[in-house]
PDB file of C-alpha atoms in Angstrom:
ATOM      1  CA  ASN A   1       1.658 -11.752  10.470  1.00 62.00           C
ATOM      2  CA  ALA A   2       3.204 -10.035   7.758  1.00 76.00           C
ATOM      3  CA  GLY A   3       3.373  -6.471   9.025  1.00 93.00           C
ATOM      4  CA  VAL A   4       4.527  -4.511   6.077  1.00 96.00           C
ATOM      5  CA  THR A   5       4.881  -5.487   2.498  1.00 96.00           C
ATOM      6  CA  GLN A   6       5.839  -3.840  -0.282  1.00 97.00           C
ATOM      7  CA  THR A   7       4.377  -4.424  -3.549  1.00 96.00           C
ATOM      8  CA  PRO A   8       6.037  -4.906  -6.775  1.00 96.00           C
ATOM      9  CA  LYS A   9      10.209  -6.247  -5.339  1.00 95.00           C
ATOM     10  CA  PHE A  10      11.842  -5.377  -8.140  1.00 96.00           C
ATOM     11  CA  ARG A  11      11.060  -3.112 -11.379  1.00 96.00           C
ATOM     12  CA  VAL A  12      11.781  -1.808 -15.118  1.00 97.00           C
ATOM     13  CA  LEU A  13      10.962   1.249 -16.382  1.00 97.00           C
ATOM     14  CA  LYS A  14      11.436   3.292 -19.074  1.00 97.00           C
ATOM     15  CA  THR A  15      11.888   7.021 -18.870  1.00 98.00           C
ATOM     16  CA  GLY A  16       9.101   8.126 -19.376  1.00 97.00           C
ATOM     17  CA  GLN A  17       6.715   5.933 -18.284  1.00 97.00           C
ATOM     18  CA  SER A  18       4.492   5.618 -15.058  1.00 96.00           C
ATOM     19  CA  MET A  19       3.803   3.280 -12.239  1.00 96.00           C
ATOM     20  CA  THR A  20       2.707   2.641  -9.304  1.00 97.00           C
ATOM     21  CA  LEU A  21       4.576   0.631  -5.737  1.00 97.00           C
ATOM     22  CA  LEU A  22       1.746  -0.062  -2.897  1.00 97.00           C
ATOM     23  CA  CYS A  23       2.710  -0.887   0.852  1.00 98.00           C
ATOM     24  CA  ALA A  24       0.445  -2.604   2.558  1.00 98.00           C
ATOM     25  CA  GLN A  25       0.452  -2.908   6.998  1.00 97.00           C
ATOM     26  CA  ASP A  26      -1.159  -5.055   8.688  1.00 96.00           C
ATOM     27  CA  MET A  27      -0.160  -3.660  11.886  1.00 93.00           C
ATOM     28  CA  ASN A  28      -3.161  -0.828  12.271  1.00 93.00           C
ATOM     29  CA  HIS A  29      -0.508   2.033  12.709  1.00 92.00           C
ATOM     30  CA  GLU A  30      -1.233   5.498  12.104  1.00 91.00           C
ATOM     31  CA  TYR A  31       1.164   6.630  10.358  1.00 92.00           C
ATOM     32  CA  MET A  32       2.910   5.929   7.265  1.00 94.00           C
ATOM     33  CA  TYR A  33       6.542   6.932   5.109  1.00 95.00           C
ATOM     34  CA  TRP A  34       8.235   6.655   2.113  1.00 97.00           C
ATOM     35  CA  TYR A  35      11.827   6.840   1.880  1.00 97.00           C
ATOM     36  CA  ARG A  36      14.085   5.990  -1.162  1.00 97.00           C
ATOM     37  CA  GLN A  37      17.738   4.559  -0.272  1.00 95.00           C
ATOM     38  CA  ASP A  38      20.599   6.057  -2.974  1.00 94.00           C
ATOM     39  CA  PRO A  39      24.274   4.372  -2.019  1.00 89.00           C
ATOM     40  CA  GLY A  40      26.348   6.997   0.866  1.00 88.00           C
ATOM     41  CA  MET A  41      23.062   9.360   0.604  1.00 90.00           C
ATOM     42  CA  GLY A  42      21.137   6.868   3.526  1.00 91.00           C
ATOM     43  CA  LEU A  43      17.342   6.824   3.406  1.00 93.00           C
ATOM     44  CA  ARG A  44      15.737  10.204   2.503  1.00 95.00           C
ATOM     45  CA  LEU A  45      11.986  10.627   2.962  1.00 94.00           C
ATOM     46  CA  ILE A  46       9.368  11.304   0.123  1.00 97.00           C
ATOM     47  CA  HIS A  47       6.611  11.923   1.627  1.00 96.00           C
ATOM     48  CA  TYR A  48       4.472   9.802   4.568  1.00 94.00           C
ATOM     49  CA  SER A  49       0.774   9.913   5.337  1.00 94.00           C
ATOM     50  CA  VAL A  50      -0.017  10.527   9.501  1.00 91.00           C
ATOM     51  CA  GLY A  51      -3.789   8.746   8.798  1.00 91.00           C
ATOM     52  CA  GLU A  52      -5.940   8.012   6.376  1.00 93.00           C
ATOM     53  CA  GLY A  53      -6.680  10.849   3.643  1.00 92.00           C
ATOM     54  CA  THR A  54      -3.169  12.666   5.044  1.00 93.00           C
ATOM     55  CA  THR A  55      -0.023  13.287   3.315  1.00 95.00           C
ATOM     56  CA  ALA A  56       2.507  15.645   3.191  1.00 93.00           C
ATOM     57  CA  LYS A  57       6.068  15.537   1.691  1.00 93.00           C
ATOM     58  CA  GLY A  58       9.310  14.747   3.329  1.00 92.00           C
ATOM     59  CA  GLU A  59      13.241  16.186   2.126  1.00 92.00           C
ATOM     60  CA  VAL A  60      12.859  14.960  -1.534  1.00 96.00           C
ATOM     61  CA  PRO A  61       9.127  14.794  -2.641  1.00 96.00           C
ATOM     62  CA  ASP A  62       9.791  15.541  -5.855  1.00 96.00           C
ATOM     63  CA  GLY A  63       8.221  13.821  -9.082  1.00 96.00           C
ATOM     64  CA  TYR A  64       6.420  11.026  -6.743  1.00 98.00           C
ATOM     65  CA  ASN A  65       2.877  11.230  -5.485  1.00 97.00           C
ATOM     66  CA  VAL A  66       1.241   9.488  -2.799  1.00 97.00           C
ATOM     67  CA  SER A  67      -2.318   8.689  -1.748  1.00 97.00           C
ATOM     68  CA  ARG A  68      -3.853   6.659   1.669  1.00 97.00           C
ATOM     69  CA  LEU A  69      -7.509   6.058   0.766  1.00 94.00           C
ATOM     70  CA  LYS A  70      -7.560   3.331   3.548  1.00 95.00           C
ATOM     71  CA  LYS A  71      -5.801   3.026   6.478  1.00 95.00           C
ATOM     72  CA  GLN A  72      -3.950  -0.042   5.893  1.00 97.00           C
ATOM     73  CA  ASN A  73      -2.255   1.047   2.282  1.00 97.00           C
ATOM     74  CA  PHE A  74       0.170   3.573   0.791  1.00 98.00           C
ATOM     75  CA  LEU A  75       1.129   4.601  -2.607  1.00 98.00           C
ATOM     76  CA  LEU A  76       3.879   6.023  -3.777  1.00 98.00           C
ATOM     77  CA  GLY A  77       3.199   6.955  -7.985  1.00 97.00           C
ATOM     78  CA  LEU A  78       5.625   8.220 -11.035  1.00 96.00           C
ATOM     79  CA  GLU A  79       4.504   9.657 -12.835  1.00 92.00           C
ATOM     80  CA  SER A  80       6.607  10.391 -15.172  1.00 96.00           C
ATOM     81  CA  ALA A  81       9.931   7.868 -14.509  1.00 96.00           C
ATOM     82  CA  ALA A  82      13.248   9.594 -14.681  1.00 97.00           C
ATOM     83  CA  PRO A  83      16.567   7.829 -14.799  1.00 97.00           C
ATOM     84  CA  SER A  84      17.513   9.463 -11.499  1.00 97.00           C
ATOM     85  CA  GLN A  85      14.554   8.158  -9.838  1.00 97.00           C
ATOM     86  CA  THR A  86      16.495   5.032 -10.270  1.00 98.00           C
ATOM     87  CA  SER A  87      16.857   4.067  -5.802  1.00 97.00           C
ATOM     88  CA  VAL A  88      15.809   1.220  -3.490  1.00 96.00           C
ATOM     89  CA  TYR A  89      12.126   2.274  -2.080  1.00 97.00           C
ATOM     90  CA  PHE A  90      11.158   1.128   1.368  1.00 96.00           C
ATOM     91  CA  CYS A  91       7.753   1.180   2.946  1.00 97.00           C
ATOM     92  CA  ALA A  92       7.759   1.662   6.784  1.00 95.00           C
ATOM     93  CA  SER A  93       5.293   2.192   9.178  1.00 94.00           C
ATOM     94  CA  SER A  94       4.766   3.059  12.808  1.00 90.00           C
ATOM     95  CA  TYR A  95       1.617   3.619  15.695  1.00 84.00           C
ATOM     96  CA  MET A  96       1.921   7.375  16.482  1.00 74.00           C
ATOM     97  CA  GLY A  97       5.087   9.510  14.911  1.00 66.00           C
ATOM     98  CA  THR A  98       8.372   8.421  15.773  1.00 62.00           C
ATOM     99  CA  GLY A  99       9.309  10.629  18.452  1.00 61.00           C
ATOM    100  CA  GLY A 100       9.303   8.806  21.954  1.00 58.00           C
ATOM    101  CA  SER A 101       8.702   5.141  21.755  1.00 59.00           C
ATOM    102  CA  THR A 102       7.594   3.976  18.749  1.00 74.00           C
ATOM    103  CA  GLU A 103       9.137   2.683  16.832  1.00 83.00           C
ATOM    104  CA  ALA A 104       9.200   2.558  12.807  1.00 89.00           C
ATOM    105  CA  PHE A 105       8.867  -1.118  11.300  1.00 92.00           C
ATOM    106  CA  PHE A 106      10.165  -1.165   7.431  1.00 94.00           C
ATOM    107  CA  GLY A 107       9.582  -3.346   4.403  1.00 95.00           C
ATOM    108  CA  GLN A 108      11.757  -5.384   2.006  1.00 94.00           C
ATOM    109  CA  GLY A 109      12.211  -2.945  -0.113  1.00 95.00           C
ATOM    110  CA  THR A 110      11.561  -2.468  -3.958  1.00 96.00           C
ATOM    111  CA  ARG A 111      14.092  -2.040  -6.382  1.00 96.00           C
ATOM    112  CA  LEU A 112      13.267   0.621  -9.153  1.00 97.00           C
ATOM    113  CA  THR A 113      15.913   1.118 -12.341  1.00 97.00           C
ATOM    114  CA  VAL A 114      14.671   3.389 -14.763  1.00 97.00           C
ATOM    115  CA  VAL A 115      16.252   3.320 -17.837  1.00 97.00           C
TER     116      VAL A 115
ATOM    117  CA  ALA B   1      17.160  21.319  12.055  1.00 67.00           C
ATOM    118  CA  GLN B   2      18.089  18.277  13.051  1.00 72.00           C
ATOM    119  CA  SER B   3      20.814  15.701  12.112  1.00 87.00           C
ATOM    120  CA  VAL B   4      23.095  12.834  12.175  1.00 92.00           C
ATOM    121  CA  THR B   5      26.507  12.348  10.596  1.00 95.00           C
ATOM    122  CA  GLN B   6      27.723   8.611  10.865  1.00 96.00           C
ATOM    123  CA  LEU B   7      31.800   8.660  10.827  1.00 93.00           C
ATOM    124  CA  GLY B   8      32.950   5.930   8.871  1.00 92.00           C
ATOM    125  CA  SER B   9      31.371   4.539   5.891  1.00 94.00           C
ATOM    126  CA  HIS B  10      32.683   1.671   6.353  1.00 96.00           C
ATOM    127  CA  VAL B  11      34.414  -0.444   9.319  1.00 97.00           C
ATOM    128  CA  SER B  12      36.203  -3.720   9.149  1.00 97.00           C
ATOM    129  CA  VAL B  13      36.811  -6.102  12.289  1.00 97.00           C
ATOM    130  CA  SER B  14      37.990  -9.532  12.565  1.00 97.00           C
ATOM    131  CA  GLU B  15      35.199 -11.646  14.048  1.00 97.00           C
ATOM    132  CA  GLY B  16      35.931 -11.030  18.238  1.00 97.00           C
ATOM    133  CA  ALA B  17      37.424  -8.148  17.997  1.00 98.00           C
ATOM    134  CA  LEU B  18      35.223  -4.431  19.510  1.00 98.00           C
ATOM    135  CA  VAL B  19      32.544  -3.335  16.717  1.00 98.00           C
ATOM    136  CA  LEU B  20      32.362   0.641  17.686  1.00 98.00           C
ATOM    137  CA  LEU B  21      30.183   2.526  14.888  1.00 98.00           C
ATOM    138  CA  ARG B  22      30.342   5.744  15.077  1.00 98.00           C
ATOM    139  CA  CYS B  23      27.232   8.445  15.221  1.00 96.00           C
ATOM    140  CA  ASN B  24      26.608  12.008  16.476  1.00 95.00           C
ATOM    141  CA  TYR B  25      23.249  14.211  16.310  1.00 92.00           C
ATOM    142  CA  SER B  26      22.390  17.642  15.934  1.00 89.00           C
ATOM    143  CA  SER B  27      19.379  18.603  18.245  1.00 76.00           C
ATOM    144  CA  SER B  28      18.092  21.955  19.649  1.00 70.00           C
ATOM    145  CA  VAL B  29      15.705  19.689  21.821  1.00 71.00           C
ATOM    146  CA  PRO B  30      16.140  16.499  23.740  1.00 70.00           C
ATOM    147  CA  PRO B  31      16.253  13.559  20.583  1.00 80.00           C
ATOM    148  CA  TYR B  32      14.909  10.377  20.367  1.00 88.00           C
ATOM    149  CA  LEU B  33      17.588   8.293  18.995  1.00 91.00           C
ATOM    150  CA  PHE B  34      17.601   4.884  17.065  1.00 93.00           C
ATOM    151  CA  TRP B  35      20.414   2.149  15.226  1.00 96.00           C
ATOM    152  CA  TYR B  36      18.576  -0.089  12.862  1.00 96.00           C
ATOM    153  CA  VAL B  37      20.225  -2.569  10.935  1.00 97.00           C
ATOM    154  CA  GLN B  38      19.925  -3.614   7.397  1.00 95.00           C
ATOM    155  CA  TYR B  39      21.519  -6.909   6.084  1.00 94.00           C
ATOM    156  CA  PRO B  40      21.705  -7.721   2.126  1.00 90.00           C
ATOM    157  CA  ASN B  41      19.184  -7.567   0.391  1.00 85.00           C
ATOM    158  CA  GLN B  42      16.668  -6.401   2.991  1.00 88.00           C
ATOM    159  CA  GLY B  43      14.872  -4.116   5.227  1.00 90.00           C
ATOM    160  CA  LEU B  44      15.659  -2.238   8.060  1.00 93.00           C
ATOM    161  CA  GLN B  45      15.374  -3.894  11.509  1.00 93.00           C
ATOM    162  CA  LEU B  46      15.582  -1.398  15.181  1.00 93.00           C
ATOM    163  CA  LEU B  47      18.372  -2.690  17.209  1.00 96.00           C
ATOM    164  CA  LEU B  48      17.529  -0.496  20.087  1.00 94.00           C
ATOM    165  CA  LYS B  49      16.504   3.370  21.097  1.00 92.00           C
ATOM    166  CA  TYR B  50      17.144   5.513  23.199  1.00 90.00           C
ATOM    167  CA  THR B  51      14.138   8.117  24.233  1.00 84.00           C
ATOM    168  CA  THR B  52      14.917   9.216  27.776  1.00 80.00           C
ATOM    169  CA  GLY B  53      16.006   7.682  31.572  1.00 82.00           C
ATOM    170  CA  ALA B  54      19.066   5.292  31.246  1.00 86.00           C
ATOM    171  CA  THR B  55      21.870   6.415  28.726  1.00 89.00           C
ATOM    172  CA  LEU B  56      23.222   2.950  28.329  1.00 95.00           C
ATOM    173  CA  VAL B  57      20.689   1.040  26.041  1.00 95.00           C
ATOM    174  CA  LYS B  58      21.086  -2.601  25.162  1.00 96.00           C
ATOM    175  CA  GLY B  59      19.427  -3.734  22.032  1.00 94.00           C
ATOM    176  CA  ILE B  60      19.416  -7.305  20.770  1.00 94.00           C
ATOM    177  CA  ASN B  61      22.795  -9.469  19.307  1.00 94.00           C
ATOM    178  CA  GLY B  62      24.199  -8.275  22.176  1.00 96.00           C
ATOM    179  CA  PHE B  63      24.704  -4.797  20.460  1.00 97.00           C
ATOM    180  CA  GLU B  64      24.295  -1.412  23.216  1.00 97.00           C
ATOM    181  CA  ALA B  65      24.566   2.298  22.277  1.00 97.00           C
ATOM    182  CA  GLU B  66      25.646   5.164  25.324  1.00 95.00           C
ATOM    183  CA  PHE B  67      23.536   8.753  24.377  1.00 93.00           C
ATOM    184  CA  LYS B  68      25.817  11.387  25.610  1.00 93.00           C
ATOM    185  CA  LYS B  69      24.277  14.341  25.710  1.00 90.00           C
ATOM    186  CA  SER B  70      27.998  16.551  26.355  1.00 90.00           C
ATOM    187  CA  GLU B  71      29.125  15.015  23.439  1.00 92.00           C
ATOM    188  CA  THR B  72      26.078  14.792  21.319  1.00 92.00           C
ATOM    189  CA  SER B  73      27.179  11.293  20.376  1.00 94.00           C
ATOM    190  CA  PHE B  74      25.616   7.842  20.051  1.00 95.00           C
ATOM    191  CA  HIS B  75      27.550   5.806  19.346  1.00 97.00           C
ATOM    192  CA  LEU B  76      27.034   1.515  19.229  1.00 98.00           C
ATOM    193  CA  THR B  77      29.314  -0.643  20.547  1.00 98.00           C
ATOM    194  CA  LYS B  78      29.464  -4.170  20.826  1.00 98.00           C
ATOM    195  CA  PRO B  79      32.250  -6.054  22.574  1.00 97.00           C
ATOM    196  CA  SER B  80      32.834  -9.685  20.533  1.00 97.00           C
ATOM    197  CA  ALA B  81      32.142  -9.206  16.073  1.00 97.00           C
ATOM    198  CA  HIS B  82      30.822 -12.089  14.521  1.00 97.00           C
ATOM    199  CA  MET B  83      30.744 -13.142  11.388  1.00 96.00           C
ATOM    200  CA  SER B  84      26.967 -12.079  11.222  1.00 96.00           C
ATOM    201  CA  ASP B  85      26.855  -8.939  12.374  1.00 97.00           C
ATOM    202  CA  ALA B  86      28.020  -7.943   8.241  1.00 97.00           C
ATOM    203  CA  ALA B  87      25.606  -5.962   7.414  1.00 97.00           C
ATOM    204  CA  GLU B  88      24.995  -1.865   6.853  1.00 96.00           C
ATOM    205  CA  TYR B  89      23.952   0.006  10.175  1.00 97.00           C
ATOM    206  CA  PHE B  90      22.353   3.297  10.519  1.00 96.00           C
ATOM    207  CA  CYS B  91      21.921   5.708  13.167  1.00 95.00           C
ATOM    208  CA  ALA B  92      18.705   7.939  13.109  1.00 92.00           C
ATOM    209  CA  VAL B  93      16.816  10.730  15.163  1.00 90.00           C
ATOM    210  CA  SER B  94      13.339  11.394  15.305  1.00 85.00           C
ATOM    211  CA  VAL B  95      12.707  15.004  14.243  1.00 75.00           C
ATOM    212  CA  LEU B  96       9.772  16.473  13.670  1.00 73.00           C
ATOM    213  CA  ASN B  97       8.344  17.780  11.110  1.00 67.00           C
ATOM    214  CA  SER B  98       5.319  19.880  10.218  1.00 69.00           C
ATOM    215  CA  GLY B  99       3.574  18.915  14.151  1.00 71.00           C
ATOM    216  CA  TYR B 100       4.406  15.394  13.190  1.00 77.00           C
ATOM    217  CA  SER B 101       7.905  13.145  14.089  1.00 80.00           C
ATOM    218  CA  THR B 102       9.921  11.141  11.328  1.00 85.00           C
ATOM    219  CA  LEU B 103      12.996   9.212  11.265  1.00 88.00           C
ATOM    220  CA  THR B 104      16.146  11.388   9.447  1.00 89.00           C
ATOM    221  CA  PHE B 105      18.838   8.994   9.194  1.00 92.00           C
ATOM    222  CA  GLY B 106      23.206   9.163   8.930  1.00 94.00           C
ATOM    223  CA  LYS B 107      24.103   7.800   5.411  1.00 94.00           C
ATOM    224  CA  GLY B 108      25.283   4.708   6.929  1.00 95.00           C
ATOM    225  CA  THR B 109      27.741   2.525   7.970  1.00 97.00           C
ATOM    226  CA  MET B 110      28.955  -1.039   6.655  1.00 96.00           C
ATOM    227  CA  LEU B 111      29.960  -3.439   8.792  1.00 97.00           C
ATOM    228  CA  LEU B 112      32.417  -5.807   7.837  1.00 97.00           C
ATOM    229  CA  VAL B 113      33.823  -8.759   9.604  1.00 97.00           C
ATOM    230  CA  SER B 114      36.567 -11.063   8.702  1.00 97.00           C
ATOM    231  CA  PRO B 115      37.552 -14.247   9.838  1.00 95.00           C
TER     232      PRO B 115
END
């Protein structure tokens, strides 16, 4: 039982390059989330999805796009990477929204450096 | 808007001492509150959660937290620290976001445990 798997684990990009981060969950969860973690800032929500084919903006969506073509996958794209996007990115999933008793399960993170 | 404030970016304790990590929330409605732990180079793991009912919540690894509505607090405690408790701890509140619930995190508290 893998849970939430993020690919890749590490990546270095040059400014202006593009890339896609992949998140896959095998728990049949409806909700999926992308967060970024920066020192002293905690985790901030970038985008989230409440089901296949639906996405919504979170707290810090600028510079990112997402897609949820399959229920188990949630992709985070950077079209033109900037140094300000250097961060650790976490994907999470939950059966329902995180209100009530629903727990969010997190992946191991992707450490992205933009030079 | 709902938010979370964690007091102290770093807390240092000796092994065997009481652990107290502080969390205050702001919410206009009854909140759902969570504590997550992040060990070095790993994702976040749920320690405990408060939804409704008993205000003293017990979690994994001997941690517990008490929901105090009058103080808008959800402090995390453990009677006796162990070296393995050294990690970063995040308090989170479930918020409604365009009709769906997502997690908003505090900035985190790093727990340092010395022998």
